[in-house]
Amino acid sequence: MISDSVKKGLDAAPQRSLFNALGFTQEEMKKPLVGIVSSYNEIVPGHMNLDKIVEAVKLGVAMAGGVPVVFPAIAVCDGIAMGHVGMKYSLVTRDLIADSTEAMAIAHAFDALVMVPNCDKNVPGLLMAAARVNVPTIFVSGGPMLAGRIDGEKTSLSSMFEAVGAYHGGLIDEAKLLEYENKTCPTCGSCSGMYTANSMNCLTEVLGMGLKGNGTIPAVYSDRIKLAKKAGMQVMELLRNNIRPRDIMTEAAFRNALTMDMALGCSTNSMLHLPAIAHECGIEINPDIANEISSKTPNLCHLAPAGHAYIEELNEAGGIYAVMNEINKLGLLDTSCITCTGKTVGENIEGCKNLNPEIIRPVENPYSQTGGIAVLRGNLAPDTGVVKRSAVVPEMLQHEGPARVFDCEEDAVAAINGGKINPGDVVVIRYEGPKGGPGMREMLSPTSAIAGRGLGSTVALITDGRFSGASRGASIGHVSPEAAVGGNIALVEEGDIIKIDIINNTLDMLVSDEELERRRANWKPRKPAITSGYLARYASLVTSGNKGAVLESKQ
C-alpha cells in the first residue's frame, strides 16, 4: 500500500506519532487510507448537502475495510458569480481544485480516493486530479436540484435569468419576477437542467468514474445517500483489484463520453472540460472529432434549457445507462471499456430500459439525426467556435445579420436591456476569453436577456468567452483565437455582416481578406485587465478555448 510509506517501519515513527495525534488506533494503522475529497460549503446550493454525502461515503469505506479521511476542495457557484467580476474566478478554479487535490493526495500518501463534487468546475477539476494522482478513485456527486413550479410549469435557473429579461422588456411585472425568485430553485442540488454541473456529473458516469445514478438521482432523494455508501464500499474493490483512473479514462472512454454528450445535448462547457481531463490522462482531443461523432450520433434528449424536461425526469426514465443502451443500438459505444463498477460498459448497461420515450427518444425517432453540439470554423473562428445546436431554434441554424460589437459583457447587457438590440442583429462580445477576461466568463446574463425579451429566434450572440449550460439560442462561444491574442474576432467592426451556418459548421464575417489585413495592421493589443494575483498568473499560462483552456507549463 502507498500509505505504508508513512505507517510502517522504524523510519515512519515520526509520521505515526502524528497519526496518533489524530486519534488513529493500531487497527486503523493496518488498513488502507482512503482520502475523501469533500467539496462541502455553505455558499453553493449544490454543495450544502455534501456533508451528508461524505458521512455516507465514510460509512461505506469503513464497512468495506478502509480508513476514511476527509479533506476539502473549493467550489464556486456560477449562478451567484454570474454577471459580475466574480465570474472571472469560475473557470480558473478548475485548476486550483486539481492542483490542491493533487497536493493533498500525494503529500499524505492516500491509497485510494473518493471524490465528492457537484457543481460546474468542481467536477472536471477533481477528474483532472484523479488522472494525475492515479490511485483507485471513484466519484459520487451531490445530485441535481428538483425543478421549481410556476403557473403549473416546471422551472429552473435559466427561467429565472430569462424572467429578468422579460421584466426589462415589459413582459412581466415585478410581482411575477418576485414569484420566480422565490420558486425557481426549491431544493439543494446542482441546478435542475442539463447545465454544466449535471452535464459533467452525467459524463462522469459515462466515462466510468461514477456508479449508476451518479448524474441523475436528485440531491434530496434517499437513493443519493445509498449511492454514496455504495461508492465508499466500491472504492475498496477498486483498490483490491488495482483499477485506477487511467485504466478507466482511456481514449475509447472519452470517445464514449463525446458520443453521449451529443446524445444528451450537454452544455458546451463539456467541450472545454473533456479535452482538459483527457490532457491529464495523456490523451489529446482534437475539437474536430466532435463534428465527426455528431454526424452519426442522434440527439435523444431535450432537457432544459433545450426543452421542458429536467434531470429528475431523466432519472425516472432510466437515467444515463438507459440513454447509453439506446445509443448502443447503433453500435456507437465501445462497450469493452472497464469502469469503476469493475465491469465493462456493456455489462453495466445491459437490460437498462428506456422507461419514457418522451424523455429519452428512441434512436428511431430522435430530435435530430445529428448531435447536440457543433464545432464551427471560418474566418471569424479560424481555430473553432462551439454552439449547443440542440438548443437553437430551426430558423437560427442559418443566419446573416449586422454585428453589434461590445468589448465586455456588461456593455452588451446594458444595450440589450436598454432596447438597443434589434431583430436580426448579431451581438459580438469579445476580450472575454481565457486570457482576455481573464477567466473566460459565462454569458448567461446576455443570452437570458435576449431570450427574455423575445429575441431568441432572431438575434445571435458570438463570444470568445463561454456560455452557461443554462444558455439557449444561437449562442456561439469559445471563439478561437480570442481577441486578446489578435484573433479575428478582435477585428470585427460595428455593422459587419456575420454569416452563421450551424448546419454546415461555418462562422464567417463577410469582410475581404484585404480589409482584414488592413484592420490587423492597425490593431493593438489591449492592456491586461488584471495585472496582479491569481488571475494574472492564470492569464500568463492559459491556452485557448479550443485546447480546453488548459494551463501551459513554461519551460
PDB file of N, CA and C in Angstrom, residues 324-418:
ATOM      1  N   MET A 324     -27.507   5.336 -22.777  1.00  0.00           N
ATOM      2  CA  MET A 324     -26.375   4.622 -23.364  1.00  0.00           C
ATOM      3  C   MET A 324     -26.848   3.350 -24.077  1.00  0.00           C
ATOM      4  N   ASN A 325     -27.765   2.638 -23.446  1.00  0.00           N
ATOM      5  CA  ASN A 325     -28.278   1.404 -24.059  1.00  0.00           C
ATOM      6  C   ASN A 325     -29.029   1.709 -25.348  1.00  0.00           C
ATOM      7  N   GLU A 326     -29.736   2.835 -25.363  1.00  0.00           N
ATOM      8  CA  GLU A 326     -30.468   3.249 -26.565  1.00  0.00           C
ATOM      9  C   GLU A 326     -29.485   3.582 -27.684  1.00  0.00           C
ATOM     10  N   ILE A 327     -28.479   4.380 -27.362  1.00  0.00           N
ATOM     11  CA  ILE A 327     -27.473   4.760 -28.362  1.00  0.00           C
ATOM     12  C   ILE A 327     -26.694   3.548 -28.854  1.00  0.00           C
ATOM     13  N   ASN A 328     -26.492   2.597 -27.974  1.00  0.00           N
ATOM     14  CA  ASN A 328     -25.699   1.421 -28.343  1.00  0.00           C
ATOM     15  C   ASN A 328     -26.407   0.529 -29.355  1.00  0.00           C
ATOM     16  N   LYS A 329     -27.708   0.759 -29.562  1.00  0.00           N
ATOM     17  CA  LYS A 329     -28.413   0.033 -30.632  1.00  0.00           C
ATOM     18  C   LYS A 329     -27.775   0.327 -31.993  1.00  0.00           C
ATOM     19  N   LEU A 330     -27.117   1.491 -32.078  1.00  0.00           N
ATOM     20  CA  LEU A 330     -26.453   1.882 -33.322  1.00  0.00           C
ATOM     21  C   LEU A 330     -24.978   1.476 -33.325  1.00  0.00           C
ATOM     22  N   GLY A 331     -24.533   0.819 -32.260  1.00  0.00           N
ATOM     23  CA  GLY A 331     -23.143   0.374 -32.188  1.00  0.00           C
ATOM     24  C   GLY A 331     -22.141   1.497 -32.046  1.00  0.00           C
ATOM     25  N   LEU A 332     -22.553   2.593 -31.399  1.00  0.00           N
ATOM     26  CA  LEU A 332     -21.707   3.782 -31.334  1.00  0.00           C
ATOM     27  C   LEU A 332     -20.811   3.830 -30.097  1.00  0.00           C
ATOM     28  N   LEU A 333     -20.985   2.906 -29.156  1.00  0.00           N
ATOM     29  CA  LEU A 333     -20.180   2.918 -27.937  1.00  0.00           C
ATOM     30  C   LEU A 333     -19.186   1.767 -27.933  1.00  0.00           C
ATOM     31  N   ASP A 334     -18.032   2.024 -27.324  1.00  0.00           N
ATOM     32  CA  ASP A 334     -17.085   0.945 -27.079  1.00  0.00           C
ATOM     33  C   ASP A 334     -17.490   0.301 -25.760  1.00  0.00           C
ATOM     34  N   THR A 335     -18.140  -0.842 -25.839  1.00  0.00           N
ATOM     35  CA  THR A 335     -18.691  -1.481 -24.641  1.00  0.00           C
ATOM     36  C   THR A 335     -17.664  -2.308 -23.885  1.00  0.00           C
ATOM     37  N   SER A 336     -16.433  -2.352 -24.377  1.00  0.00           N
ATOM     38  CA  SER A 336     -15.401  -3.139 -23.699  1.00  0.00           C
ATOM     39  C   SER A 336     -14.669  -2.350 -22.618  1.00  0.00           C
ATOM     40  N   CYS A 337     -14.929  -1.038 -22.527  1.00  0.00           N
ATOM     41  CA  CYS A 337     -14.218  -0.191 -21.561  1.00  0.00           C
ATOM     42  C   CYS A 337     -14.532  -0.628 -20.127  1.00  0.00           C
ATOM     43  N   ILE A 338     -13.500  -0.737 -19.302  1.00  0.00           N
ATOM     44  CA  ILE A 338     -13.685  -1.070 -17.891  1.00  0.00           C
ATOM     45  C   ILE A 338     -14.170   0.170 -17.151  1.00  0.00           C
ATOM     46  N   THR A 339     -14.941  -0.024 -16.079  1.00  0.00           N
ATOM     47  CA  THR A 339     -15.500   1.099 -15.318  1.00  0.00           C
ATOM     48  C   THR A 339     -15.270   0.886 -13.824  1.00  0.00           C
ATOM     49  N   CYS A 340     -15.689   1.870 -13.023  1.00  0.00           N
ATOM     50  CA  CYS A 340     -15.494   1.785 -11.583  1.00  0.00           C
ATOM     51  C   CYS A 340     -16.352   0.702 -10.939  1.00  0.00           C
ATOM     52  N   THR A 341     -17.302   0.147 -11.668  1.00  0.00           N
ATOM     53  CA  THR A 341     -18.076  -0.980 -11.133  1.00  0.00           C
ATOM     54  C   THR A 341     -17.250  -2.258 -11.126  1.00  0.00           C
ATOM     55  N   GLY A 342     -16.107  -2.234 -11.824  1.00  0.00           N
ATOM     56  CA  GLY A 342     -15.319  -3.451 -12.025  1.00  0.00           C
ATOM     57  C   GLY A 342     -15.794  -4.236 -13.226  1.00  0.00           C
ATOM     58  N   LYS A 343     -16.874  -3.751 -13.850  1.00  0.00           N
ATOM     59  CA  LYS A 343     -17.438  -4.388 -15.033  1.00  0.00           C
ATOM     60  C   LYS A 343     -17.226  -3.477 -16.240  1.00  0.00           C
ATOM     61  N   THR A 344     -17.516  -3.994 -17.422  1.00  0.00           N
ATOM     62  CA  THR A 344     -17.392  -3.201 -18.637  1.00  0.00           C
ATOM     63  C   THR A 344     -18.634  -2.347 -18.846  1.00  0.00           C
ATOM     64  N   VAL A 345     -18.520  -1.392 -19.763  1.00  0.00           N
ATOM     65  CA  VAL A 345     -19.677  -0.579 -20.148  1.00  0.00           C
ATOM     66  C   VAL A 345     -20.822  -1.478 -20.606  1.00  0.00           C
ATOM     67  N   GLY A 346     -20.510  -2.477 -21.429  1.00  0.00           N
ATOM     68  CA  GLY A 346     -21.537  -3.373 -21.942  1.00  0.00           C
ATOM     69  C   GLY A 346     -22.264  -4.112 -20.840  1.00  0.00           C
ATOM     70  N   GLU A 347     -21.517  -4.599 -19.858  1.00  0.00           N
ATOM     71  CA  GLU A 347     -22.141  -5.300 -18.727  1.00  0.00           C
ATOM     72  C   GLU A 347     -22.998  -4.343 -17.901  1.00  0.00           C
ATOM     73  N   ASN A 348     -22.536  -3.104 -17.739  1.00  0.00           N
ATOM     74  CA  ASN A 348     -23.290  -2.129 -16.942  1.00  0.00           C
ATOM     75  C   ASN A 348     -24.640  -1.789 -17.549  1.00  0.00           C
ATOM     76  N   ILE A 349     -24.675  -1.590 -18.864  1.00  0.00           N
ATOM     77  CA  ILE A 349     -25.904  -1.068 -19.484  1.00  0.00           C
ATOM     78  C   ILE A 349     -26.839  -2.161 -19.982  1.00  0.00           C
ATOM     79  N   GLU A 350     -26.417  -3.399 -19.915  1.00  0.00           N
ATOM     80  CA  GLU A 350     -27.258  -4.489 -20.408  1.00  0.00           C
ATOM     81  C   GLU A 350     -28.587  -4.526 -19.646  1.00  0.00           C
ATOM     82  N   GLY A 351     -29.679  -4.532 -20.401  1.00  0.00           N
ATOM     83  CA  GLY A 351     -31.004  -4.625 -19.800  1.00  0.00           C
ATOM     84  C   GLY A 351     -31.540  -3.327 -19.236  1.00  0.00           C
ATOM     85  N   CYS A 352     -30.805  -2.209 -19.348  1.00  0.00           N
ATOM     86  CA  CYS A 352     -31.281  -0.918 -18.835  1.00  0.00           C
ATOM     87  C   CYS A 352     -32.280  -0.325 -19.821  1.00  0.00           C
ATOM     88  N   LYS A 353     -33.528  -0.277 -19.412  1.00  0.00           N
ATOM     89  CA  LYS A 353     -34.615   0.067 -20.334  1.00  0.00           C
ATOM     90  C   LYS A 353     -34.917   1.558 -20.352  1.00  0.00           C
ATOM     91  N   ASN A 354     -35.350   2.011 -21.506  1.00  0.00           N
ATOM     92  CA  ASN A 354     -35.881   3.361 -21.670  1.00  0.00           C
ATOM     93  C   ASN A 354     -37.331   3.332 -21.199  1.00  0.00           C
ATOM     94  N   LEU A 355     -37.600   3.961 -20.053  1.00  0.00           N
ATOM     95  CA  LEU A 355     -38.927   3.894 -19.444  1.00  0.00           C
ATOM     96  C   LEU A 355     -39.849   5.018 -19.881  1.00  0.00           C
ATOM     97  N   ASN A 356     -39.332   5.972 -20.645  1.00  0.00           N
ATOM     98  CA  ASN A 356     -40.175   7.083 -21.105  1.00  0.00           C
ATOM     99  C   ASN A 356     -39.644   7.613 -22.429  1.00  0.00           C
ATOM    100  N   PRO A 357     -40.224   7.169 -23.552  1.00  0.00           N
ATOM    101  CA  PRO A 357     -39.725   7.598 -24.865  1.00  0.00           C
ATOM    102  C   PRO A 357     -39.970   9.066 -25.186  1.00  0.00           C
ATOM    103  N   GLU A 358     -40.698   9.768 -24.304  1.00  0.00           N
ATOM    104  CA  GLU A 358     -40.847  11.213 -24.482  1.00  0.00           C
ATOM    105  C   GLU A 358     -39.634  11.961 -23.914  1.00  0.00           C
ATOM    106  N   ILE A 359     -39.011  11.374 -22.900  1.00  0.00           N
ATOM    107  CA  ILE A 359     -37.838  11.993 -22.274  1.00  0.00           C
ATOM    108  C   ILE A 359     -36.556  11.520 -22.956  1.00  0.00           C
ATOM    109  N   ILE A 360     -36.485  10.214 -23.210  1.00  0.00           N
ATOM    110  CA  ILE A 360     -35.357   9.640 -23.951  1.00  0.00           C
ATOM    111  C   ILE A 360     -35.926   9.125 -25.278  1.00  0.00           C
ATOM    112  N   ARG A 361     -35.755   9.880 -26.323  1.00  0.00           N
ATOM    113  CA  ARG A 361     -36.293   9.453 -27.623  1.00  0.00           C
ATOM    114  C   ARG A 361     -35.607   8.158 -28.080  1.00  0.00           C
ATOM    115  N   PRO A 362     -36.348   7.217 -28.653  1.00  0.00           N
ATOM    116  CA  PRO A 362     -35.713   6.046 -29.261  1.00  0.00           C
ATOM    117  C   PRO A 362     -34.845   6.486 -30.440  1.00  0.00           C
ATOM    118  N   VAL A 363     -33.833   5.698 -30.769  1.00  0.00           N
ATOM    119  CA  VAL A 363     -32.945   6.073 -31.875  1.00  0.00           C
ATOM    120  C   VAL A 363     -33.699   6.133 -33.195  1.00  0.00           C
ATOM    121  N   GLU A 364     -34.850   5.475 -33.266  1.00  0.00           N
ATOM    122  CA  GLU A 364     -35.648   5.517 -34.496  1.00  0.00           C
ATOM    123  C   GLU A 364     -36.418   6.834 -34.622  1.00  0.00           C
ATOM    124  N   ASN A 365     -36.518   7.596 -33.514  1.00  0.00           N
ATOM    125  CA  ASN A 365     -37.300   8.837 -33.514  1.00  0.00           C
ATOM    126  C   ASN A 365     -36.576   9.929 -32.732  1.00  0.00           C
ATOM    127  N   PRO A 366     -35.355  10.305 -33.156  1.00  0.00           N
ATOM    128  CA  PRO A 366     -34.575  11.293 -32.399  1.00  0.00           C
ATOM    129  C   PRO A 366     -35.096  12.709 -32.616  1.00  0.00           C
ATOM    130  N   TYR A 367     -34.634  13.609 -31.779  1.00  0.00           N
ATOM    131  CA  TYR A 367     -34.920  15.033 -32.009  1.00  0.00           C
ATOM    132  C   TYR A 367     -34.221  15.493 -33.273  1.00  0.00           C
ATOM    133  N   SER A 368     -33.018  14.973 -33.506  1.00  0.00           N
ATOM    134  CA  SER A 368     -32.302  15.249 -34.746  1.00  0.00           C
ATOM    135  C   SER A 368     -31.364  14.082 -35.008  1.00  0.00           C
ATOM    136  N   GLN A 369     -30.975  13.924 -36.272  1.00  0.00           N
ATOM    137  CA  GLN A 369     -30.090  12.827 -36.652  1.00  0.00           C
ATOM    138  C   GLN A 369     -28.642  13.111 -36.267  1.00  0.00           C
ATOM    139  N   THR A 370     -28.377  14.365 -35.911  1.00  0.00           N
ATOM    140  CA  THR A 370     -27.021  14.752 -35.509  1.00  0.00           C
ATOM    141  C   THR A 370     -27.023  15.203 -34.062  1.00  0.00           C
ATOM    142  N   GLY A 371     -25.829  15.267 -33.474  1.00  0.00           N
ATOM    143  CA  GLY A 371     -25.691  15.500 -32.048  1.00  0.00           C
ATOM    144  C   GLY A 371     -25.979  16.909 -31.588  1.00  0.00           C
ATOM    145  N   GLY A 372     -25.968  17.077 -30.243  1.00  0.00           N
ATOM    146  CA  GLY A 372     -26.398  18.323 -29.627  1.00  0.00           C
ATOM    147  C   GLY A 372     -25.404  19.458 -29.679  1.00  0.00           C
ATOM    148  N   ILE A 373     -24.133  19.184 -30.019  1.00  0.00           N
ATOM    149  CA  ILE A 373     -23.108  20.230 -30.040  1.00  0.00           C
ATOM    150  C   ILE A 373     -22.452  20.266 -31.410  1.00  0.00           C
ATOM    151  N   ALA A 374     -22.141  21.459 -31.886  1.00  0.00           N
ATOM    152  CA  ALA A 374     -21.440  21.616 -33.161  1.00  0.00           C
ATOM    153  C   ALA A 374     -20.212  22.501 -32.965  1.00  0.00           C
ATOM    154  N   VAL A 375     -19.138  22.158 -33.652  1.00  0.00           N
ATOM    155  CA  VAL A 375     -17.918  22.976 -33.683  1.00  0.00           C
ATOM    156  C   VAL A 375     -17.887  23.691 -35.030  1.00  0.00           C
ATOM    157  N   LEU A 376     -17.760  25.018 -34.984  1.00  0.00           N
ATOM    158  CA  LEU A 376     -17.797  25.847 -36.193  1.00  0.00           C
ATOM    159  C   LEU A 376     -16.406  26.384 -36.509  1.00  0.00           C
ATOM    160  N   ARG A 377     -16.152  26.591 -37.803  1.00  0.00           N
ATOM    161  CA  ARG A 377     -14.914  27.238 -38.258  1.00  0.00           C
ATOM    162  C   ARG A 377     -15.248  28.230 -39.359  1.00  0.00           C
ATOM    163  N   GLY A 378     -14.337  29.169 -39.560  1.00  0.00           N
ATOM    164  CA  GLY A 378     -14.489  30.171 -40.610  1.00  0.00           C
ATOM    165  C   GLY A 378     -13.562  31.319 -40.303  1.00  0.00           C
ATOM    166  N   ASN A 379     -13.667  32.407 -41.079  1.00  0.00           N
ATOM    167  CA  ASN A 379     -12.707  33.484 -40.849  1.00  0.00           C
ATOM    168  C   ASN A 379     -12.959  34.244 -39.546  1.00  0.00           C
ATOM    169  N   LEU A 380     -14.123  34.040 -38.910  1.00  0.00           N
ATOM    170  CA  LEU A 380     -14.368  34.631 -37.600  1.00  0.00           C
ATOM    171  C   LEU A 380     -13.880  33.706 -36.478  1.00  0.00           C
ATOM    172  N   ALA A 381     -13.770  32.420 -36.783  1.00  0.00           N
ATOM    173  CA  ALA A 381     -13.292  31.446 -35.798  1.00  0.00           C
ATOM    174  C   ALA A 381     -12.359  30.465 -36.488  1.00  0.00           C
ATOM    175  N   PRO A 382     -11.156  30.924 -36.844  1.00  0.00           N
ATOM    176  CA  PRO A 382     -10.242  30.043 -37.589  1.00  0.00           C
ATOM    177  C   PRO A 382      -9.908  28.750 -36.852  1.00  0.00           C
ATOM    178  N   ASP A 383      -9.839  28.821 -35.523  1.00  0.00           N
ATOM    179  CA  ASP A 383      -9.492  27.622 -34.758  1.00  0.00           C
ATOM    180  C   ASP A 383     -10.702  26.871 -34.212  1.00  0.00           C
ATOM    181  N   THR A 384     -11.837  27.510 -34.093  1.00  0.00           N
ATOM    182  CA  THR A 384     -13.106  26.896 -33.684  1.00  0.00           C
ATOM    183  C   THR A 384     -13.977  27.866 -32.923  1.00  0.00           C
ATOM    184  N   GLY A 385     -15.268  27.608 -32.993  1.00  0.00           N
ATOM    185  CA  GLY A 385     -16.287  28.156 -32.106  1.00  0.00           C
ATOM    186  C   GLY A 385     -17.195  26.991 -31.772  1.00  0.00           C
ATOM    187  N   VAL A 386     -17.950  27.086 -30.678  1.00  0.00           N
ATOM    188  CA  VAL A 386     -18.781  25.968 -30.233  1.00  0.00           C
ATOM    189  C   VAL A 386     -20.194  26.465 -29.972  1.00  0.00           C
ATOM    190  N   VAL A 387     -21.194  25.668 -30.382  1.00  0.00           N
ATOM    191  CA  VAL A 387     -22.590  26.021 -30.153  1.00  0.00           C
ATOM    192  C   VAL A 387     -23.364  24.781 -29.722  1.00  0.00           C
ATOM    193  N   LYS A 388     -24.327  24.989 -28.821  1.00  0.00           N
ATOM    194  CA  LYS A 388     -25.233  23.907 -28.422  1.00  0.00           C
ATOM    195  C   LYS A 388     -26.357  23.863 -29.445  1.00  0.00           C
ATOM    196  N   ARG A 389     -26.136  23.096 -30.506  1.00  0.00           N
ATOM    197  CA  ARG A 389     -27.060  23.071 -31.642  1.00  0.00           C
ATOM    198  C   ARG A 389     -28.468  22.652 -31.214  1.00  0.00           C
ATOM    199  N   SER A 390     -28.566  21.735 -30.256  1.00  0.00           N
ATOM    200  CA  SER A 390     -29.882  21.234 -29.847  1.00  0.00           C
ATOM    201  C   SER A 390     -30.735  22.297 -29.165  1.00  0.00           C
ATOM    202  N   ALA A 391     -30.113  23.414 -28.732  1.00  0.00           N
ATOM    203  CA  ALA A 391     -30.861  24.479 -28.071  1.00  0.00           C
ATOM    204  C   ALA A 391     -31.090  25.680 -28.994  1.00  0.00           C
ATOM    205  N   VAL A 392     -30.840  25.503 -30.310  1.00  0.00           N
ATOM    206  CA  VAL A 392     -31.028  26.578 -31.292  1.00  0.00           C
ATOM    207  C   VAL A 392     -32.329  26.321 -32.049  1.00  0.00           C
ATOM    208  N   VAL A 393     -33.180  27.340 -32.142  1.00  0.00           N
ATOM    209  CA  VAL A 393     -34.425  27.178 -32.903  1.00  0.00           C
ATOM    210  C   VAL A 393     -34.086  27.004 -34.381  1.00  0.00           C
ATOM    211  N   PRO A 394     -34.894  26.249 -35.125  1.00  0.00           N
ATOM    212  CA  PRO A 394     -34.563  25.940 -36.525  1.00  0.00           C
ATOM    213  C   PRO A 394     -34.260  27.158 -37.390  1.00  0.00           C
ATOM    214  N   GLU A 395     -34.995  28.251 -37.174  1.00  0.00           N
ATOM    215  CA  GLU A 395     -34.820  29.421 -38.032  1.00  0.00           C
ATOM    216  C   GLU A 395     -33.489  30.132 -37.800  1.00  0.00           C
ATOM    217  N   MET A 396     -32.787  29.795 -36.709  1.00  0.00           N
ATOM    218  CA  MET A 396     -31.500  30.436 -36.445  1.00  0.00           C
ATOM    219  C   MET A 396     -30.307  29.529 -36.765  1.00  0.00           C
ATOM    220  N   LEU A 397     -30.547  28.356 -37.295  1.00  0.00           N
ATOM    221  CA  LEU A 397     -29.441  27.478 -37.667  1.00  0.00           C
ATOM    222  C   LEU A 397     -28.624  28.082 -38.801  1.00  0.00           C
ATOM    223  N   GLN A 398     -29.268  28.913 -39.614  1.00  0.00           N
ATOM    224  CA  GLN A 398     -28.573  29.692 -40.652  1.00  0.00           C
ATOM    225  C   GLN A 398     -29.055  31.129 -40.541  1.00  0.00           C
ATOM    226  N   HIS A 399     -28.110  32.054 -40.404  1.00  0.00           N
ATOM    227  CA  HIS A 399     -28.498  33.435 -40.130  1.00  0.00           C
ATOM    228  C   HIS A 399     -27.425  34.388 -40.617  1.00  0.00           C
ATOM    229  N   GLU A 400     -27.851  35.501 -41.170  1.00  0.00           N
ATOM    230  CA  GLU A 400     -26.947  36.606 -41.512  1.00  0.00           C
ATOM    231  C   GLU A 400     -27.482  37.875 -40.882  1.00  0.00           C
ATOM    232  N   GLY A 401     -26.580  38.644 -40.289  1.00  0.00           N
ATOM    233  CA  GLY A 401     -27.026  39.893 -39.698  1.00  0.00           C
ATOM    234  C   GLY A 401     -25.861  40.791 -39.355  1.00  0.00           C
ATOM    235  N   PRO A 402     -26.162  42.064 -39.054  1.00  0.00           N
ATOM    236  CA  PRO A 402     -25.106  43.039 -38.744  1.00  0.00           C
ATOM    237  C   PRO A 402     -24.531  42.825 -37.353  1.00  0.00           C
ATOM    238  N   ALA A 403     -23.226  42.996 -37.229  1.00  0.00           N
ATOM    239  CA  ALA A 403     -22.539  42.850 -35.949  1.00  0.00           C
ATOM    240  C   ALA A 403     -22.826  44.049 -35.055  1.00  0.00           C
ATOM    241  N   ARG A 404     -23.131  43.747 -33.796  1.00  0.00           N
ATOM    242  CA  ARG A 404     -23.216  44.766 -32.748  1.00  0.00           C
ATOM    243  C   ARG A 404     -22.099  44.441 -31.764  1.00  0.00           C
ATOM    244  N   VAL A 405     -21.084  45.256 -31.743  1.00  0.00           N
ATOM    245  CA  VAL A 405     -19.808  44.871 -31.127  1.00  0.00           C
ATOM    246  C   VAL A 405     -19.641  45.492 -29.740  1.00  0.00           C
ATOM    247  N   PHE A 406     -19.260  44.628 -28.771  1.00  0.00           N
ATOM    248  CA  PHE A 406     -19.030  45.060 -27.391  1.00  0.00           C
ATOM    249  C   PHE A 406     -17.735  44.426 -26.882  1.00  0.00           C
ATOM    250  N   ASP A 407     -16.970  45.217 -26.135  1.00  0.00           N
ATOM    251  CA  ASP A 407     -15.682  44.736 -25.633  1.00  0.00           C
ATOM    252  C   ASP A 407     -15.760  44.166 -24.225  1.00  0.00           C
ATOM    253  N   CYS A 408     -16.973  44.052 -23.676  1.00  0.00           N
ATOM    254  CA  CYS A 408     -17.151  43.360 -22.404  1.00  0.00           C
ATOM    255  C   CYS A 408     -18.622  42.981 -22.258  1.00  0.00           C
ATOM    256  N   GLU A 409     -18.886  42.049 -21.370  1.00  0.00           N
ATOM    257  CA  GLU A 409     -20.252  41.557 -21.162  1.00  0.00           C
ATOM    258  C   GLU A 409     -21.184  42.650 -20.651  1.00  0.00           C
ATOM    259  N   GLU A 410     -20.695  43.467 -19.709  1.00  0.00           N
ATOM    260  CA  GLU A 410     -21.567  44.469 -19.090  1.00  0.00           C
ATOM    261  C   GLU A 410     -22.144  45.429 -20.119  1.00  0.00           C
ATOM    262  N   ASP A 411     -21.319  45.868 -21.093  1.00  0.00           N
ATOM    263  CA  ASP A 411     -21.809  46.805 -22.112  1.00  0.00           C
ATOM    264  C   ASP A 411     -22.877  46.153 -22.977  1.00  0.00           C
ATOM    265  N   ALA A 412     -22.708  44.872 -23.266  1.00  0.00           N
ATOM    266  CA  ALA A 412     -23.697  44.162 -24.081  1.00  0.00           C
ATOM    267  C   ALA A 412     -25.021  44.041 -23.337  1.00  0.00           C
ATOM    268  N   VAL A 413     -24.971  43.678 -22.064  1.00  0.00           N
ATOM    269  CA  VAL A 413     -26.196  43.531 -21.268  1.00  0.00           C
ATOM    270  C   VAL A 413     -26.934  44.867 -21.172  1.00  0.00           C
ATOM    271  N   ALA A 414     -26.180  45.942 -20.983  1.00  0.00           N
ATOM    272  CA  ALA A 414     -26.815  47.264 -20.911  1.00  0.00           C
ATOM    273  C   ALA A 414     -27.529  47.603 -22.214  1.00  0.00           C
ATOM    274  N   ALA A 415     -26.919  47.271 -23.344  1.00  0.00           N
ATOM    275  CA  ALA A 415     -27.544  47.554 -24.648  1.00  0.00           C
ATOM    276  C   ALA A 415     -28.789  46.699 -24.857  1.00  0.00           C
ATOM    277  N   ILE A 416     -28.722  45.419 -24.467  1.00  0.00           N
ATOM    278  CA  ILE A 416     -29.884  44.531 -24.637  1.00  0.00           C
ATOM    279  C   ILE A 416     -31.037  45.008 -23.759  1.00  0.00           C
ATOM    280  N   ASN A 417     -30.743  45.247 -22.471  1.00  0.00           N
ATOM    281  CA  ASN A 417     -31.804  45.680 -21.562  1.00  0.00           C
ATOM    282  C   ASN A 417     -32.301  47.083 -21.894  1.00  0.00           C
ATOM    283  N   GLY A 418     -31.462  47.857 -22.585  1.00  0.00           N
ATOM    284  CA  GLY A 418     -31.870  49.207 -22.985  1.00  0.00           C
ATOM    285  C   GLY A 418     -32.644  49.249 -24.293  1.00  0.00           C
TER     286      GLY A 418
END
